[in-house]
Short mmCIF file of C-alpha atoms in Angstrom, two decimals:
data_model
loop_
_atom_site.label_atom_id
_atom_site.label_comp_id
_atom_site.label_asym_id
_atom_site.label_seq_id
_atom_site.Cartn_x
_atom_site.Cartn_y
_atom_site.Cartn_z
CA MET A 1 36.49 -55.87 19.89
CA SER A 2 37.42 -54.99 23.45
CA LEU A 3 34.79 -54.08 26.04
CA SER A 4 36.23 -50.57 26.33
CA THR A 5 35.88 -50.11 22.57
CA ALA A 6 32.28 -51.31 22.74
CA ILE A 7 31.55 -48.81 25.51
CA THR A 8 33.14 -46.02 23.45
CA ILE A 9 31.02 -46.95 20.43
CA ALA A 10 27.87 -46.96 22.55
CA GLN A 11 28.76 -43.60 24.06
CA SER A 12 29.35 -42.17 20.59
CA ALA A 13 25.97 -43.51 19.45
CA PHE A 14 24.25 -41.95 22.46
CA ASN A 15 25.86 -38.57 21.69
CA THR A 16 24.89 -38.77 18.03
CA THR A 17 21.32 -39.77 18.84
CA ALA A 18 21.06 -36.98 21.41
CA ALA A 19 22.31 -34.40 18.89
CA GLN A 20 19.87 -35.64 16.23
CA THR A 21 17.00 -35.69 18.73
CA ALA A 22 17.75 -32.11 19.77
CA ILE A 23 17.60 -31.01 16.13
CA VAL A 24 14.33 -32.84 15.53
CA SER A 25 12.85 -31.37 18.71
CA LYS A 26 13.81 -27.88 17.59
CA ASN A 27 12.25 -28.50 14.20
CA ILE A 28 8.99 -29.64 15.79
CA ALA A 29 8.97 -26.64 18.14
CA ASN A 30 9.24 -24.31 15.13
CA ALA A 31 6.78 -26.12 12.88
CA GLY A 32 4.48 -23.08 12.81
CA ASN A 33 7.25 -20.51 12.39
CA ALA A 34 7.25 -19.20 8.80
CA ASP A 35 10.71 -17.67 9.33
CA TYR A 36 12.33 -20.95 10.40
CA SER A 37 14.13 -23.29 8.01
CA ARG A 38 14.32 -26.98 8.79
CA ARG A 39 17.61 -28.33 10.18
CA MET A 40 19.04 -31.72 9.37
CA ALA A 41 22.06 -33.49 10.92
CA LEU A 42 24.73 -34.61 8.47
CA LEU A 43 26.55 -37.71 9.69
CA GLY A 44 30.12 -38.81 9.10
CA THR A 45 31.88 -42.09 9.89
CA THR A 46 34.58 -42.42 12.56
CA PRO A 47 36.41 -45.42 14.05
CA TYR A 48 33.69 -45.46 16.72
CA GLY A 49 30.64 -45.16 14.44
CA ALA A 50 28.62 -42.33 12.90
CA GLN A 51 28.81 -38.85 14.35
CA VAL A 52 27.14 -35.50 13.56
CA VAL A 53 29.73 -33.60 11.55
CA SER A 54 27.57 -30.62 10.53
CA ILE A 55 24.06 -29.25 10.52
CA TYR A 56 22.39 -28.65 7.16
CA ARG A 57 19.82 -25.86 6.86
CA ALA A 58 17.16 -26.42 4.21
CA GLN A 59 17.14 -23.59 1.70
CA ASN A 60 16.18 -22.70 -1.86
CA GLU A 61 17.71 -19.41 -2.99
CA ALA A 62 15.60 -19.13 -6.15
CA LEU A 63 12.31 -19.54 -4.28
CA LEU A 64 13.47 -17.23 -1.49
CA LYS A 65 14.27 -14.48 -3.99
CA GLN A 66 10.94 -15.01 -5.73
CA SER A 67 9.17 -14.85 -2.37
CA ILE A 68 10.92 -11.59 -1.48
CA ALA A 69 10.00 -10.09 -4.86
CA SER A 70 6.38 -11.23 -4.48
CA ILE A 71 6.16 -9.71 -1.01
CA GLY A 72 7.24 -6.33 -2.41
CA GLN A 73 4.81 -6.46 -5.34
CA ALA A 74 1.86 -7.53 -3.19
CA SER A 75 2.69 -4.91 -0.54
CA GLY A 76 2.86 -2.06 -3.07
CA GLN A 77 -0.36 -3.15 -4.80
CA GLY A 78 -2.17 -3.63 -1.51
CA ARG A 79 -1.23 -0.16 -0.27
CA LEU A 80 -2.39 1.45 -3.50
CA LEU A 81 -5.70 -0.42 -3.30
CA SER A 82 -6.32 0.57 0.32
CA GLY A 83 -5.84 4.23 -0.63
CA LEU A 84 -8.27 3.91 -3.53
CA GLU A 85 -10.78 2.28 -1.21
CA LEU A 86 -10.52 5.29 1.10
CA LEU A 87 -11.22 7.62 -1.83
CA LYS A 88 -14.20 5.49 -2.77
CA SER A 89 -15.55 5.61 0.78
CA SER A 90 -15.24 9.42 0.77
CA LEU A 91 -17.67 9.37 -2.19
CA GLY A 92 -20.22 7.23 -0.41
CA GLY A 93 -19.03 3.67 -0.91
CA ASN A 94 -20.26 1.17 -3.48
CA ASP A 95 -22.97 3.37 -5.04
CA TYR A 96 -21.00 6.64 -4.76
CA GLU A 97 -24.02 8.21 -3.09
CA THR A 98 -22.17 11.31 -1.89
CA SER A 99 -20.14 11.91 -5.05
CA PRO A 100 -20.27 15.31 -6.77
CA ALA A 101 -21.84 13.58 -9.80
CA LYS A 102 -24.84 12.48 -7.71
CA PHE A 103 -25.33 15.93 -6.16
CA LEU A 104 -24.83 17.60 -9.54
CA ALA A 105 -27.61 15.49 -11.06
CA ALA A 106 -29.86 16.24 -8.07
CA PHE A 107 -29.17 19.98 -8.44
CA ARG A 108 -30.00 19.87 -12.15
CA ASP A 109 -33.29 18.14 -11.33
CA SER A 110 -34.01 20.78 -8.71
CA LEU A 111 -33.41 23.54 -11.27
CA GLN A 112 -35.83 21.85 -13.67
CA THR A 113 -38.47 21.65 -10.95
CA PHE A 114 -37.94 25.33 -10.11
CA ALA A 115 -38.17 26.25 -13.80
CA SER A 116 -41.54 24.51 -14.02
CA THR A 117 -42.87 26.71 -11.18
CA PRO A 118 -40.64 29.82 -11.32
CA GLY A 119 -42.87 31.83 -9.00
CA ASN A 120 -42.60 29.36 -6.12
CA PRO A 121 -40.20 30.65 -3.43
CA SER A 122 -39.98 27.22 -1.76
CA MET A 123 -38.73 25.69 -5.03
CA ALA A 124 -36.15 28.47 -5.26
CA ALA A 125 -34.99 27.76 -1.69
CA SER A 126 -34.84 24.03 -2.45
CA ALA A 127 -32.68 24.64 -5.54
CA VAL A 128 -30.30 26.84 -3.57
CA SER A 129 -30.18 24.23 -0.81
CA ASP A 130 -29.27 21.54 -3.37
CA ALA A 131 -26.61 23.86 -4.75
CA GLY A 132 -25.21 24.08 -1.22
CA ASP A 133 -25.19 20.29 -0.92
CA LEU A 134 -23.32 20.09 -4.24
CA ALA A 135 -20.71 22.64 -3.18
CA ASN A 136 -20.32 20.92 0.18
CA SER A 137 -19.85 17.54 -1.52
CA ILE A 138 -17.07 18.92 -3.70
CA SER A 139 -15.27 20.77 -0.91
CA THR A 140 -15.62 17.85 1.54
CA THR A 141 -14.24 15.40 -1.00
CA ALA A 142 -11.36 17.76 -1.77
CA ARG A 143 -10.48 17.90 1.93
CA ALA A 144 -10.65 14.08 2.10
CA VAL A 145 -8.19 13.88 -0.80
CA GLN A 146 -5.73 16.15 0.96
CA SER A 147 -6.22 14.22 4.19
CA LEU A 148 -5.29 11.07 2.28
CA ARG A 149 -2.13 12.76 1.03
CA ALA A 150 -1.23 13.96 4.53
CA ASP A 151 -1.79 10.50 6.00
CA ALA A 152 0.33 8.94 3.24
CA ASP A 153 3.10 11.43 4.01
CA LYS A 154 3.00 10.52 7.71
CA GLU A 155 3.03 6.82 6.87
CA ILE A 156 6.05 7.32 4.62
CA ALA A 157 7.93 8.89 7.53
CA ILE A 158 7.03 5.92 9.77
CA GLU A 159 8.05 3.36 7.15
CA VAL A 160 11.36 5.12 6.45
CA GLU A 161 12.20 5.07 10.16
CA LYS A 162 11.25 1.39 10.32
CA LEU A 163 13.36 0.65 7.24
CA ASN A 164 16.45 2.27 8.74
CA SER A 165 15.95 0.24 11.92
CA LEU A 166 15.61 -2.99 9.93
CA LEU A 167 18.79 -2.24 8.00
CA ALA A 168 20.66 -1.74 11.28
CA ASP A 169 19.34 -5.13 12.47
CA PHE A 170 20.31 -6.67 9.14
CA GLU A 171 23.88 -5.49 9.59
CA LYS A 172 24.11 -7.39 12.89
CA ALA A 173 22.59 -10.55 11.42
CA ASN A 174 24.77 -10.35 8.32
CA ASN A 175 27.92 -9.95 10.41
CA ALA A 176 26.90 -12.97 12.49
CA VAL A 177 26.42 -15.04 9.32
CA LYS A 178 29.79 -14.00 7.92
CA SER A 179 31.58 -14.72 11.19
CA ALA A 180 30.00 -18.16 11.65
CA THR A 181 30.64 -19.10 8.01
CA ALA A 182 34.28 -18.02 8.16
CA GLN A 183 34.85 -20.08 11.32
CA GLY A 184 33.00 -23.14 10.02
CA LEU A 185 30.30 -22.83 12.70
CA ASP A 186 26.56 -23.35 12.38
CA ALA A 187 25.09 -20.11 10.98
CA SER A 188 21.48 -21.35 10.82
CA GLU A 189 20.05 -19.04 13.50
CA ALA A 190 21.67 -15.97 11.97
CA LEU A 191 20.55 -17.00 8.47
CA ASP A 192 16.96 -17.38 9.67
CA GLN A 193 17.12 -13.95 11.27
CA ARG A 194 18.63 -12.40 8.15
CA ASP A 195 16.00 -13.92 5.84
CA LYS A 196 13.25 -12.71 8.17
CA ILE A 197 14.60 -9.17 8.02
CA LEU A 198 14.85 -9.33 4.22
CA LYS A 199 11.15 -10.21 4.02
CA GLN A 200 10.27 -7.29 6.31
CA VAL A 201 12.43 -4.91 4.26
CA SER A 202 10.76 -6.05 1.02
CA GLU A 203 7.35 -5.08 2.42
CA ILE A 204 8.60 -1.51 2.66
CA ILE A 205 10.74 -1.21 -0.47
CA GLY A 206 11.34 -3.51 -3.43
CA ILE A 207 14.73 -5.22 -3.20
CA SER A 208 17.05 -7.74 -4.83
CA THR A 209 20.05 -9.42 -3.21
CA VAL A 210 23.48 -10.72 -4.18
CA THR A 211 25.45 -13.17 -2.02
CA ARG A 212 29.23 -12.90 -1.85
CA ALA A 213 32.04 -14.75 -0.06
CA ASN A 214 31.32 -16.02 3.47
CA ASN A 215 27.58 -15.67 2.81
CA ASP A 216 27.86 -11.89 2.82
CA THR A 217 24.72 -10.34 1.30
CA VAL A 218 24.35 -7.05 -0.58
CA ILE A 219 20.88 -5.48 -0.92
CA TYR A 220 19.81 -3.35 -3.88
CA THR A 221 16.54 -1.50 -4.36
CA ALA A 222 14.29 -2.53 -7.24
CA ASP A 223 15.77 0.23 -9.41
CA GLY A 224 19.37 -0.80 -8.66
CA THR A 225 20.40 1.59 -5.89
CA VAL A 226 22.61 0.07 -3.17
CA LEU A 227 20.60 -0.21 0.03
CA PHE A 228 23.09 -2.27 2.03
CA GLU A 229 26.69 -3.22 1.37
CA THR A 230 28.74 -4.06 4.47
CA MET A 231 26.79 -1.29 6.19
CA PRO A 232 23.35 0.32 5.68
CA ARG A 233 22.91 3.21 3.29
CA ALA A 234 21.00 6.19 4.64
CA VAL A 235 17.28 6.37 3.79
CA THR A 236 16.04 9.93 4.31
CA PHE A 237 12.71 11.72 4.10
CA ALA A 238 11.43 15.09 5.30
CA PRO A 239 7.65 14.98 5.99
CA LYS A 240 5.35 17.95 5.43
CA ALA A 241 3.41 19.46 8.32
CA ALA A 242 0.18 19.78 6.28
CA TYR A 243 -1.19 19.37 2.77
CA ASP A 244 -3.36 21.28 0.36
CA ALA A 245 -3.67 21.12 -3.42
CA THR A 246 -0.76 23.53 -3.94
CA ILE A 247 1.78 21.54 -1.88
CA THR A 248 4.14 18.99 -3.43
CA GLY A 249 5.47 16.27 -1.14
CA ASN A 250 9.17 15.66 -0.57
CA LYS A 251 11.01 12.74 -2.15
CA ILE A 252 12.42 9.69 -0.38
CA TYR A 253 16.16 9.26 -0.87
CA VAL A 254 18.25 6.10 -0.64
CA ASP A 255 21.89 7.10 -0.38
CA GLY A 256 20.97 10.35 -2.14
CA VAL A 257 19.02 8.67 -4.97
CA PRO A 258 15.23 9.38 -5.09
CA VAL A 259 12.85 6.44 -4.81
CA ALA A 260 10.54 6.12 -7.82
CA ALA A 261 6.78 6.07 -7.30
CA GLY A 262 4.65 3.31 -8.75
CA SER A 263 2.55 3.87 -11.83
CA GLY A 264 -0.67 2.41 -13.22
CA ALA A 265 -3.60 0.64 -11.57
CA ASN A 266 -1.71 -2.65 -11.87
CA THR A 267 1.06 -0.76 -10.20
CA THR A 268 4.77 -1.09 -10.80
CA ALA A 269 5.25 -0.24 -7.11
CA GLU A 270 7.27 -2.74 -5.11
CA GLY A 271 6.92 -2.14 -1.39
CA LYS A 272 4.76 0.28 0.56
CA LEU A 273 6.92 3.33 -0.08
CA ALA A 274 6.46 3.29 -3.86
CA GLY A 275 2.73 2.69 -3.40
CA LEU A 276 2.43 5.56 -0.93
CA LEU A 277 4.32 7.89 -3.27
CA GLN A 278 1.95 6.95 -6.09
CA LEU A 279 -1.06 7.73 -3.92
CA ARG A 280 0.35 10.99 -2.60
CA ASP A 281 1.88 12.38 -5.80
CA ASP A 282 -0.14 10.87 -8.64
CA VAL A 283 -3.55 9.37 -7.84
CA ALA A 284 -4.72 11.91 -5.25
CA PRO A 285 -3.50 15.02 -7.15
CA THR A 286 -5.15 13.77 -10.37
CA PHE A 287 -8.44 13.22 -8.59
CA GLN A 288 -8.04 16.61 -6.91
CA SER A 289 -7.59 18.27 -10.31
CA GLN A 290 -10.86 16.68 -11.47
CA LEU A 291 -12.67 18.10 -8.45
CA ASP A 292 -11.09 21.49 -9.11
CA GLU A 293 -12.34 21.38 -12.70
CA ILE A 294 -15.88 20.47 -11.63
CA ALA A 295 -15.80 23.40 -9.22
CA ARG A 296 -14.38 25.72 -11.88
CA GLY A 297 -17.07 24.56 -14.29
CA LEU A 298 -19.82 25.47 -11.81
CA VAL A 299 -18.36 28.91 -11.17
CA THR A 300 -18.12 29.47 -14.93
CA LEU A 301 -21.61 28.19 -15.80
CA PHE A 302 -23.30 30.34 -13.16
CA GLN A 303 -21.15 33.44 -13.62
CA GLU A 304 -22.84 36.82 -14.02
CA GLY A 305 -21.80 39.91 -15.88
CA ASN A 306 -22.29 42.08 -18.98
CA PRO A 307 -18.90 43.03 -20.49
CA SER A 308 -20.55 44.65 -23.51
CA GLY A 309 -22.95 46.78 -21.49
CA VAL A 310 -22.74 50.48 -20.76
CA PRO A 311 -21.03 50.69 -18.44
CA PRO A 312 -19.46 47.21 -18.92
CA ILE A 313 -19.79 44.80 -16.03
CA PRO A 314 -17.05 42.14 -16.03
CA TYR A 315 -17.97 38.53 -15.32
CA ALA A 316 -17.85 37.51 -11.69
CA PRO A 317 -19.04 34.46 -9.71
CA GLY A 318 -22.82 34.22 -9.37
CA LEU A 319 -24.52 31.33 -7.60
CA PHE A 320 -21.21 29.53 -6.95
CA THR A 321 -18.19 31.34 -5.63
CA TRP A 322 -14.81 30.48 -4.13
CA ALA A 323 -11.98 32.01 -2.14
CA GLY A 324 -10.39 33.58 -5.24
CA GLY A 325 -13.58 35.49 -6.00
CA THR A 326 -12.98 35.41 -9.79
CA VAL A 327 -14.07 33.40 -12.81
CA PRO A 328 -10.98 31.35 -13.73
CA PRO A 329 -9.85 31.00 -17.36
CA ALA A 330 -11.50 28.24 -19.37
CA GLY A 331 -9.77 24.87 -19.75
CA THR A 332 -7.21 25.25 -16.94
CA PHE A 333 -7.75 23.87 -13.46
CA VAL A 334 -6.96 26.04 -10.46
CA PRO A 335 -5.30 23.95 -7.69
CA GLY A 336 -7.38 24.05 -4.52
CA LEU A 337 -10.45 25.75 -6.01
CA ALA A 338 -12.69 22.84 -5.03
CA ALA A 339 -11.80 23.07 -1.35
CA THR A 340 -13.23 26.59 -1.06
CA LEU A 341 -16.24 26.24 -3.37
CA ALA A 342 -19.42 27.60 -1.76
CA VAL A 343 -22.85 28.98 -2.58
CA ASN A 344 -23.01 32.76 -2.77
CA PRO A 345 -24.40 34.10 0.55
CA LEU A 346 -26.68 36.40 -1.45
CA ALA A 347 -28.48 33.34 -2.85
CA LYS A 348 -29.10 32.03 0.65
CA ALA A 349 -30.53 35.40 1.67
CA ASN A 350 -32.66 35.72 -1.49
CA PRO A 351 -33.07 32.41 -3.40
CA MET A 352 -35.04 34.17 -6.17
CA LEU A 353 -31.77 35.69 -7.42
CA LEU A 354 -31.22 32.30 -9.05
CA ARG A 355 -34.22 33.05 -11.31
CA ASP A 356 -33.83 36.80 -11.69
CA GLY A 357 -30.07 37.44 -11.52
CA GLY A 358 -28.57 40.36 -9.63
CA PHE A 359 -25.62 38.81 -7.82
CA ASN A 360 -23.32 41.39 -9.42
CA GLY A 361 -25.78 44.09 -10.49
CA VAL A 362 -26.92 42.34 -13.68
CA VAL A 363 -30.68 41.73 -13.36
CA SER A 364 -32.01 39.43 -16.09
CA ASN A 365 -35.71 39.28 -15.21
CA PRO A 366 -37.53 41.67 -17.57
CA GLY A 367 -39.90 42.68 -14.80
CA GLY A 368 -37.08 44.43 -13.02
CA ALA A 369 -35.69 44.07 -9.54
CA ALA A 370 -38.62 45.74 -7.87
CA THR A 371 -41.47 43.97 -9.71
CA PRO A 372 -40.00 40.79 -11.20
CA ASP A 373 -41.93 38.64 -13.65
CA ALA A 374 -43.13 35.62 -11.66
CA GLY A 375 -43.17 33.48 -14.81
CA TYR A 376 -39.66 34.30 -15.97
CA THR A 377 -37.68 31.13 -16.81
CA ALA A 378 -35.06 32.17 -19.38
CA LEU A 379 -32.16 32.32 -16.90
CA LEU A 380 -33.06 28.98 -15.28
CA GLU A 381 -33.49 27.25 -18.63
CA GLY A 382 -30.18 28.70 -19.76
CA PHE A 383 -28.47 27.20 -16.72
CA ILE A 384 -30.11 23.81 -17.31
CA ASP A 385 -29.10 23.78 -20.99
CA ALA A 386 -25.53 24.87 -20.20
CA MET A 387 -25.09 21.98 -17.77
CA GLY A 388 -25.66 19.58 -20.68
CA GLU A 389 -23.49 21.40 -23.21
CA ASP A 390 -19.79 20.79 -23.86
CA MET A 391 -17.27 23.08 -22.25
CA ALA A 392 -13.47 23.07 -22.06
CA PHE A 393 -11.72 21.12 -19.30
CA ASP A 394 -8.05 20.75 -18.59
CA PRO A 395 -6.78 17.48 -20.21
CA ALA A 396 -4.23 17.21 -17.40
CA THR A 397 -7.08 15.80 -15.30
CA GLY A 398 -6.86 12.55 -17.26
CA LEU A 399 -10.42 12.98 -18.60
CA ASP A 400 -11.94 14.27 -21.82
CA GLY A 401 -10.95 17.89 -22.49
CA SER A 402 -14.36 18.72 -23.95
CA SER A 403 -17.59 17.50 -22.37
CA SER A 404 -20.56 18.71 -20.38
CA ILE A 405 -20.06 19.26 -16.69
CA LEU A 406 -22.52 16.44 -15.98
CA ASP A 407 -20.53 14.01 -18.15
CA PHE A 408 -17.24 15.22 -16.70
CA ALA A 409 -18.39 14.60 -13.12
CA THR A 410 -19.68 11.14 -14.08
CA SER A 411 -16.41 10.37 -15.88
CA SER A 412 -14.49 11.33 -12.74
CA VAL A 413 -16.37 8.68 -10.75
CA GLY A 414 -15.81 6.21 -13.59
CA TRP A 415 -12.10 7.00 -13.64
CA LEU A 416 -11.79 6.27 -9.92
CA GLU A 417 -13.88 3.11 -10.10
CA GLN A 418 -11.95 1.73 -13.07
CA LEU A 419 -8.67 2.47 -11.30
CA ARG A 420 -9.91 0.82 -8.11
CA SER A 421 -11.38 -2.19 -9.90
CA THR A 422 -8.19 -2.84 -11.87
CA ALA A 423 -6.11 -2.39 -8.73
CA SER A 424 -8.34 -4.84 -6.86
CA THR A 425 -7.93 -7.51 -9.53
CA ALA A 426 -4.17 -6.94 -9.64
CA SER A 427 -4.02 -7.16 -5.84
CA ASP A 428 -5.85 -10.51 -5.87
CA ASN A 429 -3.44 -11.84 -8.48
CA LYS A 430 -0.30 -10.64 -6.72
CA PHE A 431 -1.36 -11.94 -3.33
CA ALA A 432 -2.28 -15.28 -4.94
CA LEU A 433 1.18 -15.45 -6.51
CA LEU A 434 2.72 -14.61 -3.14
CA ALA A 435 0.71 -17.38 -1.44
CA ARG A 436 1.78 -19.93 -4.03
CA THR A 437 5.42 -18.87 -3.81
CA GLN A 438 5.43 -19.04 -0.04
CA GLU A 439 3.75 -22.43 -0.17
CA ALA A 440 6.42 -23.73 -2.54
CA LEU A 441 9.17 -22.29 -0.34
CA SER A 442 7.58 -23.82 2.76
CA LYS A 443 7.58 -27.26 1.11
CA GLU A 444 11.31 -26.88 0.49
CA THR A 445 12.40 -25.33 3.77
CA GLY A 446 9.53 -25.73 6.22
CA VAL A 447 9.00 -28.38 8.85
CA SER A 448 6.75 -31.41 8.29
CA ILE A 449 5.52 -32.83 11.59
CA ASP A 450 4.97 -36.23 9.99
CA GLU A 451 8.57 -36.41 8.76
CA GLU A 452 9.97 -35.29 12.09
CA LEU A 453 7.91 -37.80 14.08
CA SER A 454 8.98 -40.57 11.70
CA LEU A 455 12.60 -39.55 12.26
CA LEU A 456 12.03 -39.61 16.00
CA LEU A 457 10.89 -43.23 15.75
CA ASP A 458 14.09 -44.08 13.87
CA LEU A 459 16.16 -42.33 16.54
CA GLU A 460 14.29 -44.27 19.21
CA GLN A 461 15.36 -47.52 17.55
CA SER A 462 18.93 -46.28 17.37
CA TYR A 463 18.81 -45.46 21.07
CA LYS A 464 17.46 -48.92 21.86
CA ALA A 465 20.29 -50.53 19.89
CA SER A 466 22.88 -48.47 21.78
CA ALA A 467 21.21 -49.29 25.08
CA LYS A 468 21.26 -53.00 24.16
CA LEU A 469 24.98 -52.77 23.46
CA VAL A 470 25.58 -51.15 26.86
CA SER A 471 23.50 -53.75 28.66
CA THR A 472 25.42 -56.53 26.87
CA VAL A 473 28.78 -55.02 27.87
CA ASP A 474 27.45 -54.64 31.40
CA ALA A 475 26.51 -58.32 31.48
CA MET A 476 29.89 -59.32 30.14
CA MET A 477 31.67 -57.16 32.73
CA ALA A 478 29.55 -58.69 35.48
CA ALA A 479 30.42 -62.19 34.27
CA LEU A 480 34.11 -61.32 34.08
CA LEU A 481 34.13 -59.93 37.59
CA GLU A 482 32.29 -62.97 38.88
CA ALA A 483 34.88 -65.25 37.23
CA VAL A 484 37.74 -63.30 38.84
CA ARG A 485 36.23 -63.80 42.28
#
């Protein structure tokens, strides 16, 4: 071997070691980056020793796809659960202290106390006050439900805008991957960026991917609609300015195809959008219908009238009234009734009307309006009994179509709690699956500091060997020059 060949071999070794060291250094610098995949130098033999011929990027397509799917499932479940937690907090938290069921029971107890001392004006005022608290609880909760829907609608608009932006970024990253792959260049940076965007997209909407020639990737939604192919598909949504129980939210469209909402407590939603649609268009409206039925039941139970009298007096709201000013038909909820439920102002002015009647000209106390019987309890006892008797409710509320108003209000709380509890368990399971999947993916593609430091020690030995070769050639050259002199 000539001295010039030895120098060339040493130079090649230095270049190879430098390239490998740079890769290891980059790996170590990104050890904490979850969106970075480990790089490894692939060596090839040449007449002058080993050289870096390509850079291998650690990857596992199966685990990556599973991770993306798990992100979507956990995101959808988490968003549903957070909405249910907000509904729970609007009812007073863990013990549901401000729920209509609690105030309804308190009002019933107040009526019983008043019935035991029907001549006591302070007991009458207390019963009317409790009725006001009950009506306020129902109307306040109804407004909280519509606020939840409005907030979900606003969040949908934000997420749709974010999704369109991510798809535009994905197009750039995908083009960079295709270009680098076609030219035989290192596409690792672009692939990292593309995978990162895919994870962010899956948080918003459930997706699946297909890889084609030159590493080109096509994105489909969970229900099979094309979201990206060569270029992004348009994701559109028109938000509503405000919400009440009579308003239906607009759909989200991907390339003209509506996005399906999730269903069930262990929701089918993949991504935030499906979870938000489920909250806005299913969970909240169902709970709203239950509140509307409780409110309708109160108006019905405390109605006043005498249709068979002479002259006939049609039934009209008594103690409880609402914006419609009528007694709605039995067994059919009236959207938005709960939001306007209130205690009749006449009861606030004269609480004894609760005992005697007279809200609509029908006086029930035998003593008459001018000299009422102070011991009269028939009307109060009738109200108390009616609150425990079965009445017709709309089955569209998701609850029993025939039950007492007390049981119906309690069942409404139970419905929400069961939904929330199941959603919480499902959320724990889905996030645990996501954590395990990401851990498995990290083991395959992530950076191990121990491995990289061990590789650095090997590279150090390689450098020393190359340096030894150079020093030997230098000594030989020095000896040759000395001999020539």
